[in-house]
């Protein structure tokens, strides 16, 4: 019985700690704690939102990563302060996950569901600037255009949801591929 309690207790503490704070209170707490605010923007009718809330956000690896770096909120975008935040941060697709600096400025966003905890953490790391994409951005800006680099960079941009930059990189990558390597 003790073993079950210890295991279950560990699972409870590992999951994402969504706090019952207003957005303003979360910004104040983030500033005091030296963190950012992570916002799960959802609606009650959104199936992918429910899947993320039930299957991905409670995972230990997601909770461990998010809890250490963010003050985490779940906000229904159709109730309470949700509609105002949806307008402010241009949220019109669900789920959307916002990374907000303690001053209220938007650091980055991810739109859509992700089906594994590891993939979700990797995407949030990229959005937070904790991944190789930050370095890749500077290498690309510095003129690096090797095909293998462009392929990796394109994958990282896709994972981060940076479609504008991904389109530019893809436009450079396509002419470098020989006809036999192209797949559609």
Coordinates of C-alpha atoms in Angstrom, one line a residue:
X1 CA 0.0 0.0 0.0
X2 CA 2.9 2.4 0.8
X3 CA 4.5 1.7 -2.6
X4 CA 1.2 2.6 -4.4
X5 CA 0.9 5.8 -2.4
X6 CA 4.5 6.8 -3.2
X7 CA 4.1 6.0 -6.9
X8 CA 0.7 7.8 -7.1
X9 CA 2.1 10.8 -5.2
X10 CA 5.0 11.1 -7.6
X11 CA 2.6 11.1 -10.5
X12 CA 0.5 13.8 -9.0
X13 CA 3.5 16.1 -8.4
X14 CA 5.1 15.4 -11.8
X15 CA 2.1 16.6 -13.8
X16 CA 1.8 20.2 -15.0
X17 CA 0.9 22.5 -12.1
X18 CA -1.9 24.7 -13.6
X19 CA -2.4 27.4 -11.0
X20 CA -5.7 29.1 -10.2
X21 CA -4.6 32.7 -10.8
X22 CA -5.8 35.5 -12.9
X23 CA -3.6 36.3 -15.8
X24 CA -2.3 39.5 -14.0
X25 CA -1.5 37.5 -10.9
X26 CA 0.3 34.9 -13.0
X27 CA 2.5 37.7 -14.5
X28 CA 3.3 39.1 -11.1
X29 CA 4.2 35.6 -9.8
X30 CA 6.3 34.9 -12.9
X31 CA 8.2 38.2 -12.3
X32 CA 8.8 37.4 -8.7
X33 CA 9.9 33.8 -9.5
X34 CA 12.0 34.7 -12.6
X35 CA 9.8 32.7 -14.9
X36 CA 7.6 33.1 -17.9
X37 CA 3.8 32.3 -18.1
X38 CA 2.7 29.3 -20.0
X39 CA -1.0 29.6 -21.1
X40 CA -3.0 26.6 -22.4
X41 CA -5.7 28.5 -24.4
X42 CA -8.6 26.1 -24.8
X43 CA -12.4 25.9 -25.3
X44 CA -14.8 23.4 -23.9
X45 CA -15.9 22.2 -27.3
X46 CA -12.4 21.5 -28.6
X47 CA -11.5 17.8 -29.0
X48 CA -7.7 18.3 -29.4
X49 CA -7.8 20.6 -26.3
X50 CA -9.3 17.8 -24.3
X51 CA -6.8 15.3 -25.6
X52 CA -3.9 17.6 -24.6
X53 CA -5.4 18.2 -21.2
X54 CA -6.1 14.5 -20.6
X55 CA -3.2 12.7 -22.3
X56 CA -0.2 15.1 -22.8
X57 CA -0.1 17.8 -20.2
X58 CA -0.4 15.4 -17.2
X59 CA 2.7 13.5 -18.3
X60 CA 5.7 13.6 -15.9
X61 CA 8.2 14.9 -18.5
X62 CA 5.8 17.7 -19.5
X63 CA 5.1 18.7 -15.9
X64 CA 8.8 18.6 -14.9
X65 CA 9.8 20.8 -17.8
X66 CA 6.9 23.3 -17.6
X67 CA 6.7 23.6 -13.8
X68 CA 10.4 24.5 -13.5
X69 CA 10.3 27.3 -16.0
X70 CA 6.7 28.7 -16.1
X71 CA 3.8 29.8 -14.1
X72 CA 1.2 27.6 -15.8
X73 CA -2.4 28.6 -16.6
X74 CA -5.3 27.0 -18.4
X75 CA -7.7 29.6 -19.7
X76 CA -11.0 29.0 -21.4
X77 CA -10.9 31.5 -24.3
X78 CA -14.7 31.9 -24.2
X79 CA -15.2 32.7 -20.5
X80 CA -13.9 35.1 -17.9
X81 CA -10.8 36.9 -19.0
X82 CA -10.3 34.5 -22.0
X83 CA -12.0 36.6 -24.7
X84 CA -9.9 39.6 -23.8
X85 CA -6.7 37.5 -23.8
X86 CA -7.7 35.9 -27.1
X87 CA -8.0 39.4 -28.7
X88 CA -4.7 40.6 -27.1
X89 CA -2.7 37.6 -28.3
X90 CA -4.6 36.9 -31.5
X91 CA -5.7 33.5 -30.4
X92 CA -8.3 32.1 -32.9
X93 CA -7.3 28.4 -33.2
X94 CA -7.4 25.8 -30.4
X95 CA -5.5 24.6 -28.7
X96 CA -3.0 27.4 -28.7
X97 CA -0.2 27.5 -26.1
X98 CA 1.3 30.9 -25.3
X99 CA 4.7 31.6 -23.8
X100 CA 4.4 35.1 -22.2
X101 CA 7.2 37.1 -20.7
X102 CA 6.7 38.4 -17.1
X103 CA 6.1 41.9 -18.6
X104 CA 3.1 40.6 -20.6
X105 CA 4.8 40.6 -24.0
X106 CA 4.4 37.5 -26.1
X107 CA 7.6 35.4 -26.4
X108 CA 6.1 32.8 -28.7
X109 CA 3.2 30.5 -29.4
X110 CA 2.4 26.9 -30.5
X111 CA -0.9 26.2 -32.3
X112 CA -2.3 22.7 -32.4
X113 CA -2.1 19.4 -30.5
X114 CA 1.0 17.3 -30.1
X115 CA 0.6 13.6 -29.4
X116 CA 3.6 12.8 -27.2
X117 CA 5.1 14.4 -24.1
X118 CA 8.6 14.4 -25.5
X119 CA 7.5 16.1 -28.7
X120 CA 5.6 18.7 -26.8
X121 CA 8.5 19.5 -24.5
X122 CA 10.8 19.7 -27.6
X123 CA 8.5 22.2 -29.2
X124 CA 8.1 24.3 -26.1
X125 CA 11.9 24.3 -25.7
X126 CA 12.3 25.6 -29.2
X127 CA 9.7 28.3 -28.6
X128 CA 11.4 29.3 -25.4
X129 CA 14.8 29.6 -27.1
X130 CA 16.3 26.6 -25.3
X131 CA 16.9 24.6 -28.4
X132 CA 19.2 24.5 -31.4
X133 CA 16.8 26.7 -33.5
X134 CA 18.2 29.8 -31.8
X135 CA 21.7 28.8 -33.0
X136 CA 20.3 27.6 -36.3
X137 CA 18.7 31.0 -36.9
X138 CA 22.1 32.7 -36.5
X139 CA 23.9 30.2 -38.7
X140 CA 21.3 30.7 -41.4
X141 CA 21.5 34.4 -41.1
X142 CA 25.3 34.1 -41.4
X143 CA 24.9 32.3 -44.8
X144 CA 25.1 28.6 -44.0
X145 CA 23.3 26.8 -46.8
X146 CA 24.5 23.2 -46.8
X147 CA 21.6 20.9 -47.8
X148 CA 21.8 18.8 -44.6
X149 CA 21.7 22.0 -42.5
X150 CA 18.7 23.4 -44.4
X151 CA 16.8 20.1 -43.9
X152 CA 17.5 20.1 -40.1
X153 CA 16.6 23.8 -39.9
X154 CA 13.4 23.3 -41.8
X155 CA 12.4 20.5 -39.4
X156 CA 13.1 22.7 -36.4
X157 CA 11.1 25.6 -37.9
X158 CA 8.2 23.3 -38.6
X159 CA 8.2 22.0 -35.0
X160 CA 8.3 25.6 -33.8
X161 CA 5.4 26.5 -36.0
X162 CA 7.5 29.3 -37.8
X163 CA 5.8 28.9 -41.2
X164 CA 7.1 32.1 -42.7
X165 CA 10.7 31.3 -42.1
X166 CA 10.1 27.6 -43.1
X167 CA 8.7 28.7 -46.4
X168 CA 11.8 30.8 -47.1
X169 CA 14.1 27.9 -46.2
X170 CA 12.1 25.5 -48.2
X171 CA 12.3 27.8 -51.2
X172 CA 16.1 27.7 -50.9
X173 CA 16.2 23.9 -50.3
X174 CA 14.1 22.7 -53.1
X175 CA 16.4 23.7 -56.0
X176 CA 19.3 21.9 -54.2
X177 CA 17.6 18.6 -54.3
X178 CA 18.1 16.4 -57.3
X179 CA 15.0 15.0 -59.0
X180 CA 15.6 11.5 -57.5
X181 CA 15.6 12.8 -53.9
X182 CA 12.3 14.8 -54.2
X183 CA 9.3 13.1 -52.8
X184 CA 5.8 14.5 -52.9

